[in-house]
Coordinates of C-alpha atoms and ligand atoms in Angstrom, one line a residue:
X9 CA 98.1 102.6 55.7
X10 CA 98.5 103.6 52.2
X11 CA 99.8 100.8 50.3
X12 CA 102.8 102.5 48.6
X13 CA 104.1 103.0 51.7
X14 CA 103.7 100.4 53.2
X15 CA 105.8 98.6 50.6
X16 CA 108.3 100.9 50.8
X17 CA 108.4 99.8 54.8
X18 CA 107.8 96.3 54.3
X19 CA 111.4 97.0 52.2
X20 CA 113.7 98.1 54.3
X21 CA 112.3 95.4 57.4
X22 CA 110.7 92.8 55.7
X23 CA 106.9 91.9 55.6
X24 CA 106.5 90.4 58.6
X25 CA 107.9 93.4 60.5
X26 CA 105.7 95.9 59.8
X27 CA 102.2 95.4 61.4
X28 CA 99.1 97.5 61.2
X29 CA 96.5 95.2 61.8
X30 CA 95.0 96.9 65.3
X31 CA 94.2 93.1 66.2
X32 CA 98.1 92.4 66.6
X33 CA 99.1 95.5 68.6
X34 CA 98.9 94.2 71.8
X35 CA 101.9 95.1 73.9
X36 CA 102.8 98.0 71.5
X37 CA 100.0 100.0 72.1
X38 CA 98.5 98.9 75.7
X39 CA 100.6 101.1 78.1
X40 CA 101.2 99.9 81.6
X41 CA 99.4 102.5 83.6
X42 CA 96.3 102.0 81.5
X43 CA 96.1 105.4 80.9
X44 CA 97.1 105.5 77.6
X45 CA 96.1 103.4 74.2
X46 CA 97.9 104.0 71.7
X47 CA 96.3 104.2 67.4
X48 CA 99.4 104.3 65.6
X49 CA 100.0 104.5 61.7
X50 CA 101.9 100.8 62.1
X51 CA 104.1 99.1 64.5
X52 CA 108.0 98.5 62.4
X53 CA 110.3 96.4 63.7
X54 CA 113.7 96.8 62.3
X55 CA 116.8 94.3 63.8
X56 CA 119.4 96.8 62.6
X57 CA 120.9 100.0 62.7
X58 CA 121.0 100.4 59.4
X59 CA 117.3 99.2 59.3
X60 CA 116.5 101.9 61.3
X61 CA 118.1 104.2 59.8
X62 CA 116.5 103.8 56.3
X63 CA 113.1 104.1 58.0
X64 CA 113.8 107.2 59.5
X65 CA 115.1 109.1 56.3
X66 CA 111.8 107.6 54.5
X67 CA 109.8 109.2 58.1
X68 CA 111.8 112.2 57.4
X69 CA 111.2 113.0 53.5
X70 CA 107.1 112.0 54.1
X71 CA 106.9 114.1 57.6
X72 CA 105.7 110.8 59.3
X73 CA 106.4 111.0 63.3
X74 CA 107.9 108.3 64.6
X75 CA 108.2 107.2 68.2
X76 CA 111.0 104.8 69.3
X77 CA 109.5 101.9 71.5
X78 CA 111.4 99.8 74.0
X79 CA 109.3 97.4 76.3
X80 CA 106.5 100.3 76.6
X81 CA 107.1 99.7 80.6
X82 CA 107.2 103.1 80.9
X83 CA 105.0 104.9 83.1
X84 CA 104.4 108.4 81.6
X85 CA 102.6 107.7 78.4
X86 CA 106.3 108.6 77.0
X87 CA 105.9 105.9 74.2
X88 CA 101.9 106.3 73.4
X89 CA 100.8 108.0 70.2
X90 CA 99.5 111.0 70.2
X91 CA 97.0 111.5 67.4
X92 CA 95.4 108.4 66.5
X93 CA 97.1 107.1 63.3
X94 CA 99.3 109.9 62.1
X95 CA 102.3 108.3 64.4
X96 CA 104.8 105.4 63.8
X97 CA 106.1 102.9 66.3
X98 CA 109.6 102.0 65.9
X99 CA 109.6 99.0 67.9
X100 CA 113.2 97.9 69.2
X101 CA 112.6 94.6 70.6
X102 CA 114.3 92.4 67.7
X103 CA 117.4 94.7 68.1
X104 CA 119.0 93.0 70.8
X105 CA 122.4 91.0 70.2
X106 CA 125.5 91.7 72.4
X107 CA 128.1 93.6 70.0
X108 CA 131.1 93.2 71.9
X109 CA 132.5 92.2 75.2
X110 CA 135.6 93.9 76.6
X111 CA 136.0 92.7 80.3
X112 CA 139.7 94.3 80.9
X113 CA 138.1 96.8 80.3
X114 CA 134.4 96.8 82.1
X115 CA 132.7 97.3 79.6
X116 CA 130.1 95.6 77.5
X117 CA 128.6 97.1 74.1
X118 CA 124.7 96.0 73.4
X119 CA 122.0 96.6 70.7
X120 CA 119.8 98.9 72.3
X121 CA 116.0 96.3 72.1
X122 CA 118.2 94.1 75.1
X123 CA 116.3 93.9 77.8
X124 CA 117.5 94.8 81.0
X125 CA 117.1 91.1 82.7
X126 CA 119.5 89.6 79.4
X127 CA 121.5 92.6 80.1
X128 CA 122.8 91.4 83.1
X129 CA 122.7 87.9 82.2
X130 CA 125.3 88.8 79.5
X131 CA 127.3 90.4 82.2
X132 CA 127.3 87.5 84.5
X133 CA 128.6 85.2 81.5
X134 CA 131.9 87.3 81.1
X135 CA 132.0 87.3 85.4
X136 CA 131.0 91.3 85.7
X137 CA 127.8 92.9 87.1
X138 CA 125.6 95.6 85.8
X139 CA 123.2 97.0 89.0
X140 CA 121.0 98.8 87.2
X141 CA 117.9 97.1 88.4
X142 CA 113.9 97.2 89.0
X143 CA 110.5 95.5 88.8
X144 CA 109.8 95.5 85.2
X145 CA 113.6 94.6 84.1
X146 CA 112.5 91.7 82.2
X147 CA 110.3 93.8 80.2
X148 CA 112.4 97.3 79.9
X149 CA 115.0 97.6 77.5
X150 CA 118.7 99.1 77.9
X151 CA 117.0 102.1 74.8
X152 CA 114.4 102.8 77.1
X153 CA 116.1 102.7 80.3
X154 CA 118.9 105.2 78.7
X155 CA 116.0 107.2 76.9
X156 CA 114.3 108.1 80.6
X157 CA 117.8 107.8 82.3
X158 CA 116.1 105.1 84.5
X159 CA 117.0 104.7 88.2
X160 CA 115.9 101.7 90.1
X161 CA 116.8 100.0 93.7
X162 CA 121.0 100.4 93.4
X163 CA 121.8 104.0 92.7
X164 CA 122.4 104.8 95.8
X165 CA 125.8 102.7 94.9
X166 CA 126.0 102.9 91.5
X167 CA 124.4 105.9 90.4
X168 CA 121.5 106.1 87.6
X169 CA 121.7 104.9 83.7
X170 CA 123.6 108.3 83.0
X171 CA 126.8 107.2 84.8
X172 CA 126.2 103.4 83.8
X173 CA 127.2 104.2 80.1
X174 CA 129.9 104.7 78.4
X175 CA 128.9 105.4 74.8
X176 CA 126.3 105.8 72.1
X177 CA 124.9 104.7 68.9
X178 CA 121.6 107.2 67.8
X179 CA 120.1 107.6 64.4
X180 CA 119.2 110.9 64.3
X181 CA 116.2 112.5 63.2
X182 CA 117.4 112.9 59.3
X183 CA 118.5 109.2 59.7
X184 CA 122.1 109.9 59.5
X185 CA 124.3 107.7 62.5
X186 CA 125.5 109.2 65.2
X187 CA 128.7 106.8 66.0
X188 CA 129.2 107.6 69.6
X189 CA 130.3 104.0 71.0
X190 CA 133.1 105.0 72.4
X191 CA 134.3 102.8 75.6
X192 CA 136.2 105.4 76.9
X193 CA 136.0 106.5 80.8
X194 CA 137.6 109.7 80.1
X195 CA 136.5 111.8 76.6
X196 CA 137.5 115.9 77.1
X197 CA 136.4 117.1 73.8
X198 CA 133.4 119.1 73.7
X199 CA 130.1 119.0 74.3
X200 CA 128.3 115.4 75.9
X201 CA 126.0 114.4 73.4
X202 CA 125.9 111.0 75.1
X203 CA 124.5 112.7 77.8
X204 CA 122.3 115.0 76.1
X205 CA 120.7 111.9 74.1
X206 CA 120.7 109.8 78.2
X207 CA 117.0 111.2 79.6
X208 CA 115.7 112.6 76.0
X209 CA 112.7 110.1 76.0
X210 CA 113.1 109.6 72.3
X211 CA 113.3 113.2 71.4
X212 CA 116.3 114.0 69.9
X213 CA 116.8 110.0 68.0
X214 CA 117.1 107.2 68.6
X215 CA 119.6 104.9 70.4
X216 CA 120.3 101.9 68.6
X217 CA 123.6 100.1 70.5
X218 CA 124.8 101.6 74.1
X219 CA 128.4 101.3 75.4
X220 CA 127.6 100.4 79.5
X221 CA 130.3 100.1 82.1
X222 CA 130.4 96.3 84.5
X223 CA 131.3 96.3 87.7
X224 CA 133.0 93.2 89.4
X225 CA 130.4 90.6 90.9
X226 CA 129.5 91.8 94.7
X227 CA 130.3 88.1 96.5
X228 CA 128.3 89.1 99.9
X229 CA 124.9 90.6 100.2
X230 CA 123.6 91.3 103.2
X231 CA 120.1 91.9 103.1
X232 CA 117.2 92.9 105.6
X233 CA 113.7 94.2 106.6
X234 CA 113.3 96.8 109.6
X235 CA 110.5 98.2 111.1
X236 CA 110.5 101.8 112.7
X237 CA 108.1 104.1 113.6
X238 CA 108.3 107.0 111.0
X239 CA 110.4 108.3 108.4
X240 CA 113.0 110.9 110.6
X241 CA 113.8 107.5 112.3
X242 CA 114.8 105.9 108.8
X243 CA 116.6 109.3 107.7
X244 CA 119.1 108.3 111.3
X245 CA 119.0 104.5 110.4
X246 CA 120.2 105.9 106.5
X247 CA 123.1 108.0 108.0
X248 CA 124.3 105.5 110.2
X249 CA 124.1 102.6 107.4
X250 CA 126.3 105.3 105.3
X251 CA 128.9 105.5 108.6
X252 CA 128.7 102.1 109.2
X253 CA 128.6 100.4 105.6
X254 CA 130.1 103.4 103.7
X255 CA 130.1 102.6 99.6
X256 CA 128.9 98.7 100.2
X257 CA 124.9 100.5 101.0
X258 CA 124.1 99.4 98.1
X259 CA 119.8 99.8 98.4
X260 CA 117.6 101.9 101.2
X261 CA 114.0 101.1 100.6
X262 CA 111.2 103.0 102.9
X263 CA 107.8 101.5 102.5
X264 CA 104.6 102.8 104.5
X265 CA 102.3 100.2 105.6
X266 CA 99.5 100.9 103.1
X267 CA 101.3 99.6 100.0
X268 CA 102.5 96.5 102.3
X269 CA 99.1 95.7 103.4
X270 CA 97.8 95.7 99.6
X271 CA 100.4 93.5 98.5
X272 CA 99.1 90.8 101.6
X273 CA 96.1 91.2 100.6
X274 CA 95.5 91.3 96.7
X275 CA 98.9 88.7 95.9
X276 CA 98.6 86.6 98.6
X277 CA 101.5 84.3 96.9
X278 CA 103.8 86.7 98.1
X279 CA 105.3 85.7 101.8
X280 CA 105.8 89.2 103.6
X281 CA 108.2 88.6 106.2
X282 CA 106.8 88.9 110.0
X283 CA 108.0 92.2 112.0
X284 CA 106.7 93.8 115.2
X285 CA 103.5 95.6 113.2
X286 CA 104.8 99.7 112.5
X287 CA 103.7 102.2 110.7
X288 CA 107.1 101.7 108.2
X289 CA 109.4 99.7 107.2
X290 CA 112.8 100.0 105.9
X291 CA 114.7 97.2 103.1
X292 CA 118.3 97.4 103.2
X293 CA 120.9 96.1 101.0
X294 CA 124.5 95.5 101.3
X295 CA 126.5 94.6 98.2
X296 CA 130.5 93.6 99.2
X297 CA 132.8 93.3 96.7
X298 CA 135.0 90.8 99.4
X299 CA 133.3 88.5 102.0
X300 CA 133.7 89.5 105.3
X301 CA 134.3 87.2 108.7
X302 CA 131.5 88.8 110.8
X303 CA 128.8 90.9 109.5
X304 CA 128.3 94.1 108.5
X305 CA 124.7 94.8 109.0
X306 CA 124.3 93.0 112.2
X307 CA 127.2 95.4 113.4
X308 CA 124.6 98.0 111.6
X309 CA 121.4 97.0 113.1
X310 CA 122.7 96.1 116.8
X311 CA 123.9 99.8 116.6
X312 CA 120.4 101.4 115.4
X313 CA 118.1 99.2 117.6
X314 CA 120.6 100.5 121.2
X315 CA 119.5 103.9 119.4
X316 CA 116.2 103.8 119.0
X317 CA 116.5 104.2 115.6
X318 CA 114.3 100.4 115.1
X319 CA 111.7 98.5 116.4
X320 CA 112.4 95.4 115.4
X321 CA 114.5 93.4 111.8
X322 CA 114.8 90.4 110.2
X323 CA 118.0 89.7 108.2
X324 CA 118.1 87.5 105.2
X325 CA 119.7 84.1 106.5
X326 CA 119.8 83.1 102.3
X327 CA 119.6 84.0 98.6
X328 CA 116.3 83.0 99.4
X329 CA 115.0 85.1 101.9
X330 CA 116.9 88.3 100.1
X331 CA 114.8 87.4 97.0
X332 CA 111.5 86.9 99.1
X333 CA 112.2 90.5 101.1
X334 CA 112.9 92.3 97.7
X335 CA 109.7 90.2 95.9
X336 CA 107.4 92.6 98.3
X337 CA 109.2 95.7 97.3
X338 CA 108.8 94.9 93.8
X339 CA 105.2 93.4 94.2
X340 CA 103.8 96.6 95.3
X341 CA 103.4 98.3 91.2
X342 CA 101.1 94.7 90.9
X343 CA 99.5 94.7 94.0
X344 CA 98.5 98.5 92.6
X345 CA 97.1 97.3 89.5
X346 CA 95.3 94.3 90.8
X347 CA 93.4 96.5 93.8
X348 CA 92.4 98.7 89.9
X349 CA 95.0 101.3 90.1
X350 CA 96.8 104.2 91.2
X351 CA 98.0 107.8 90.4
X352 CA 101.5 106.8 91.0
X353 CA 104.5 109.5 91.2
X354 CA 108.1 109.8 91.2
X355 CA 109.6 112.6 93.0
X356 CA 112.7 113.7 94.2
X357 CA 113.8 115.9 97.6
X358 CA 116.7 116.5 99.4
X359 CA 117.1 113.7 101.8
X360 CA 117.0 115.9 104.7
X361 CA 113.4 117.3 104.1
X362 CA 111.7 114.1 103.2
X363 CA 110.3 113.2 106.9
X364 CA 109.1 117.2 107.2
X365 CA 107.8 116.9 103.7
X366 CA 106.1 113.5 104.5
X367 CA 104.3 115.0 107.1
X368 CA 103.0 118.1 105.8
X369 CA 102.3 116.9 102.5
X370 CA 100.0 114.0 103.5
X371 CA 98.0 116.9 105.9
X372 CA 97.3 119.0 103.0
X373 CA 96.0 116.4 101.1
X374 CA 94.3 114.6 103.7
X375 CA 92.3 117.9 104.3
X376 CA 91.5 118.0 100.7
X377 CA 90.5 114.4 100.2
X378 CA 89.9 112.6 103.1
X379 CA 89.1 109.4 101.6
X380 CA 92.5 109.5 100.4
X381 CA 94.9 106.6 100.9
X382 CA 98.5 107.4 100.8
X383 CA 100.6 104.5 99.3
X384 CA 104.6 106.0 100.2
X385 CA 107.6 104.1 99.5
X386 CA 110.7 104.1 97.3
X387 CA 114.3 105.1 97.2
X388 CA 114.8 106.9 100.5
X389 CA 118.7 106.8 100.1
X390 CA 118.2 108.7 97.1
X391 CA 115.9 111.1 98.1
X392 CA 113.4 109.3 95.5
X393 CA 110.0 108.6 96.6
X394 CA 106.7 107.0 95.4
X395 CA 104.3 109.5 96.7
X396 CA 101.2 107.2 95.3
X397 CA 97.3 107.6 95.6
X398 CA 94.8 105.0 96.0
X399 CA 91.3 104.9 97.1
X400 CA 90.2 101.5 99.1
X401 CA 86.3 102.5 98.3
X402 CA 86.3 103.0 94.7
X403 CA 89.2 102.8 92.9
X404 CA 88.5 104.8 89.8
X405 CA 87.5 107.4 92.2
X406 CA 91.6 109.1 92.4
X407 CA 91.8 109.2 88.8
X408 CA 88.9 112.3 89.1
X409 CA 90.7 113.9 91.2
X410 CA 94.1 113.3 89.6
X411 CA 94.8 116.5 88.4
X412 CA 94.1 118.4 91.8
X413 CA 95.7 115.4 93.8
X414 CA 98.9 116.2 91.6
X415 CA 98.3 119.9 91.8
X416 CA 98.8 119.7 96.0
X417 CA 101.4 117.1 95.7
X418 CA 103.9 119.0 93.2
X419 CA 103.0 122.2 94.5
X420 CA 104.7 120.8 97.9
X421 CA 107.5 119.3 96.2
X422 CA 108.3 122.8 94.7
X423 CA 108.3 124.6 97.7
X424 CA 111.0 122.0 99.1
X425 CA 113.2 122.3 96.1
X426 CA 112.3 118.8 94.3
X427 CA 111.7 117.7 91.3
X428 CA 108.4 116.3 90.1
X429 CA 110.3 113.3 88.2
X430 CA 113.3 111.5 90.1
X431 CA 113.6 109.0 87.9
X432 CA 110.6 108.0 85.1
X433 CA 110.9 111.2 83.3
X434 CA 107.7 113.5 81.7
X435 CA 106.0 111.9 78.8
X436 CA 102.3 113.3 78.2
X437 CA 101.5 112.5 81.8
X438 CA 103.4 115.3 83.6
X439 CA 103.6 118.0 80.6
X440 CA 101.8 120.3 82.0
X441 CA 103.1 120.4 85.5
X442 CA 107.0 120.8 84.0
X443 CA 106.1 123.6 82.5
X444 CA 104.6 125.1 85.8
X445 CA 107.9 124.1 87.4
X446 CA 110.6 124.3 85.5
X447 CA 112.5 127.4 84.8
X448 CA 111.4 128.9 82.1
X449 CA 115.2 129.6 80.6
X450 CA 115.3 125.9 80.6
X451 CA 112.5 125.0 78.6
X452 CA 113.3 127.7 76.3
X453 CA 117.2 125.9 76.1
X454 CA 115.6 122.4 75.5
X455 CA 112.8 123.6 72.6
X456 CA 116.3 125.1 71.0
X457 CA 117.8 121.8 71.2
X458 CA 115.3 120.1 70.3
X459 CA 115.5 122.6 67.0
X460 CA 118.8 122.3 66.0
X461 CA 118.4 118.2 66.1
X462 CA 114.9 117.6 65.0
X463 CA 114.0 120.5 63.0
X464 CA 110.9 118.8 61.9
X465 CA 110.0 118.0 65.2
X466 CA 109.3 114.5 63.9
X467 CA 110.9 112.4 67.2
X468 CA 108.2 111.8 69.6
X469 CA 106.6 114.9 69.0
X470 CA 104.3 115.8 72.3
X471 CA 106.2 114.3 74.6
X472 CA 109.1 116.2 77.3
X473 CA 108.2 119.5 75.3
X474 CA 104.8 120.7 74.8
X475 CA 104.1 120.6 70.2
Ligands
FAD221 C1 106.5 97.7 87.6 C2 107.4 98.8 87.1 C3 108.4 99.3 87.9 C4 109.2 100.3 87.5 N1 110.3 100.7 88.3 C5 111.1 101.7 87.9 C6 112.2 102.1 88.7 O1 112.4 101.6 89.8 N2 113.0 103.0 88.2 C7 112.8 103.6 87.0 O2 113.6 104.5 86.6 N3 111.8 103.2 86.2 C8 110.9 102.3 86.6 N4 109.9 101.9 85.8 C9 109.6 102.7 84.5 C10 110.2 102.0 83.3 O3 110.4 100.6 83.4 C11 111.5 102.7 82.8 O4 111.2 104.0 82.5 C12 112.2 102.0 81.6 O5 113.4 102.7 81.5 C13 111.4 102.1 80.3 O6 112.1 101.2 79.4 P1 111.3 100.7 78.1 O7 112.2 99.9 77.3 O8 110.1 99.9 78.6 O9 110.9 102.0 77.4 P2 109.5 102.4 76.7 O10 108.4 102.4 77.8 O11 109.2 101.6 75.5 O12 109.8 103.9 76.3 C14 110.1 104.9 77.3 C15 110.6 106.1 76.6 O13 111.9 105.8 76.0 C16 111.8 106.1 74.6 N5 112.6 105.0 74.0 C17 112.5 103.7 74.2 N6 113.5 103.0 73.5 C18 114.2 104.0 72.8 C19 115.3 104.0 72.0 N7 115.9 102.8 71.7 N8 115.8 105.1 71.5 C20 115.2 106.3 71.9 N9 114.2 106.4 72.7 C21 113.7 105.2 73.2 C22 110.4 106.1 74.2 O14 110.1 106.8 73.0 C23 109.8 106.7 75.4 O15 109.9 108.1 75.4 C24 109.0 100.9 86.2 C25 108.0 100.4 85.4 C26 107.1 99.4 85.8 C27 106.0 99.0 84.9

């Protein structure tokens, strides 16, 4: 980097903070999927708002790009350079002290490089809960989670990031502060930038504090592992765990056997509980905000098994056992990576066409690939599913194909009215395909957006909207 500039960084963040020796990248530029490495201009890491504001107005009058980093978890080359050494990364990981607590109030106000995992550890030390929750929450930070409007295991109870915040704090691409922190649960005045900036994967600025709403500590879980015979019989277990458990249903997990059997066999460590052997299996949560005498999803299982519904279930007789039950679930990403990968989606259906889409989807793409194995699981109860491709011969062998694979796959979801992200958003990975799918008035709406906020185009350029 030229050394003027790099002063003028090493200024505003100090000298240690801004790195562009390729040796130190590491974690900044190594993206999880292994699809993408990044070669960026330097790695900055500013611990302030007003830190990261002065670096975007110097970005802005030199034209520099700048892409706004979290824990680089994200699974959609969404924080990955695009040109090699012509792009910042604004790494937010030093920017992550709680602001302000207001519990009478349920609400909580962070620096936006928190990770998820402190996230709710803060929460828990002024007796409140925040659910959002998933596998790489120790890495992921609240920034990235509201820049992909992240989902996770309990938004089937408490909704995704977007109705898990309150309020705001962005530097906007001219580095002037956006001062939207407002803890209000009510605000009838105008447009919703909050959620306009919620799901803009770094596009439009970026989010330096959030405002996020707590929820009283659940004092009973009830947790437990089902097996059933396909997918329409997990759609009637789901109805009848809403009849039964109403707004306590807290997680519905379907996982297929493949991705079950990968996580026995590469992580052996992990203890996958012992069913009558099916073809899927079901993990259900229960979250009650009041103990109750006699439980809830025994009443709910007795009731599904004199149905049909299951073959067999084990229910969680500890903390223990819940953790061990959910450490499969959130093994399987791992067990992916260690068997050499996977062309992994996230897509979204009506809940009612997911057994029918299931079924006709893996036929299409059975007869196209053969060798093809099928690695299905994810948030049934939110019509959210992992549609994932492995092969067990070769497993660089998918990543040809990847392109035709995802071709079939989101051709299918479009003809049953889905969406080809549920919940990790579109990066440089899925570019192409949202602009096959998406109405066209849309994308036209968004690029105007994007316009009248970033005129430069200099936040994440590449990435969501085509350059
Ligand atoms: C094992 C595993 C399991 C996962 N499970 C789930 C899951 O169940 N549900 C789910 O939704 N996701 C899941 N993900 C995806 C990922 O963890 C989420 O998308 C997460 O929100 C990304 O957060 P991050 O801090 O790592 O963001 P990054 O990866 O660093 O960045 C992601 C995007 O957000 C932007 N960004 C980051 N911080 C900011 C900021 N402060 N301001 C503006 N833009 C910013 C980046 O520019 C980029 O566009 C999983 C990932 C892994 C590896």
């Amino acid at each position: 980097m030229d050394s003027s500039l790099k002063t003028q960084f090493q200024e505003i963040v100090g000298a240690s903070n801004v790195i562009d020796d390729p040796t130190l990248y590491g974690p900044y530029t190594d993206d999880f999927t292994d699809h993408y490495k990044s070669v960026p201009l330097a790695v900055i890491r500013p611990a302030s708002t007003e830190e990261v504001s002065r670096l975007v107005k110097l970005c802005a009058e030199k034209a520099i790009p700048i892409i706004a980093q979290g824990g680089n978890t994200n699974l959609t080359g969404s924080a990955s350079t695009t040109e090699p050494g012509k792009e910042i990364l604004i790494s937010m990981t030093r920017m992550k002290k709680l602001l302000s607590a207001d519990p009478a109030s349920d609400t909580m106000t962070v620096q936006a490089g928190m990770t998820l995992e402190e996230v709710h550890e803060k929460a828990e030390s002024i007796n409140r809960f925040f659910p959002l929750s998933f596998a790489a929450e120790g890495n992921a930070t609240i920034g990235g989670c509201c820049a992909c409007n992240a989902g996770g295991v309990a938004v089937l109870r408490y909704g995704t990031t977007r109705e898990l915040v309150l309020g705001l704090e962005v530097v906007l691409p001219d580095g002037r502060i956006f001062n939207g922190l407002r803890r209000l649960r009510k605000d009838n005045t105008g447009y919703d930038f909050k959620d306009l900036f919620i799901g803009s994967e770094g596009t439009l600025g970026i989010i330096t504090a959030v405002v996020l709403k707590l929820y009283p500590i659940p004092q009973q879980k009830e947790t437990a592992f089902v097996s059933l015979d396909n997918p329409k019989k997990a759609n009637e277990l789901l109805n009848r765990a809403k009849l039964i458990a109403g707004s306590s249903l807290s997680a519905f997990e379907l996982i297929s056997e493949l991705p079950i059997g990968r996580v026995a066999k590469y992580l052996p460590d992990v203890e996958v509980p012992k069913l009558t052997a099916s073809p899927w299996k079901v993990l259900i949560e229960l979250s009650l905000e009041h103990p109750t005498k006699d439980s809830v999803l025994e009443k709910l299982l007795e009731s599904a098994f004199e149905n049909d519904e299951i073959l067999d279930a084990v229910i969680a007789q500890s903390v223990g056992d819940a953790k061990t039950f959910w450490h499969v679930r959130e093994s399987i990403p791992l067990a992916d990576r260690t068997a050499g990968g996977s062309i992994h989606s996230d897509i979204s259906l009506p809940i009612s066409s997911i057994p029918q889409f299931i079924e006709e989807t893996s036929a299409k793409l059975k007869e196209a690939f053969p060798w093809l194995g099928l690695s299905i699981y994810g948030h049934l109860g939110d019509g959210n599913l992992h549609f994932n491709f492995v092969s067990p011969q070769d497993p660089k062998l998918t990543y040809q194909f990847e392109n035709q694979i995802r071709d079939i796959l989101y051709g299918e979801v479009n003809k049953f009215e889905g969406s080809i992200s549920a919940e990790h958003g579109i990066g440089m990975l899925k570019l192409e395909h949202n602009y096959q799918f998406k109405e066209p008035l849309e994308i036209e709406l968004m690029r105007k957006i994007k316009q009248a906020i970033d005129p430069k185009s200099i936040m994440n350029p590449g990435k969501l909207l085509k350059q």
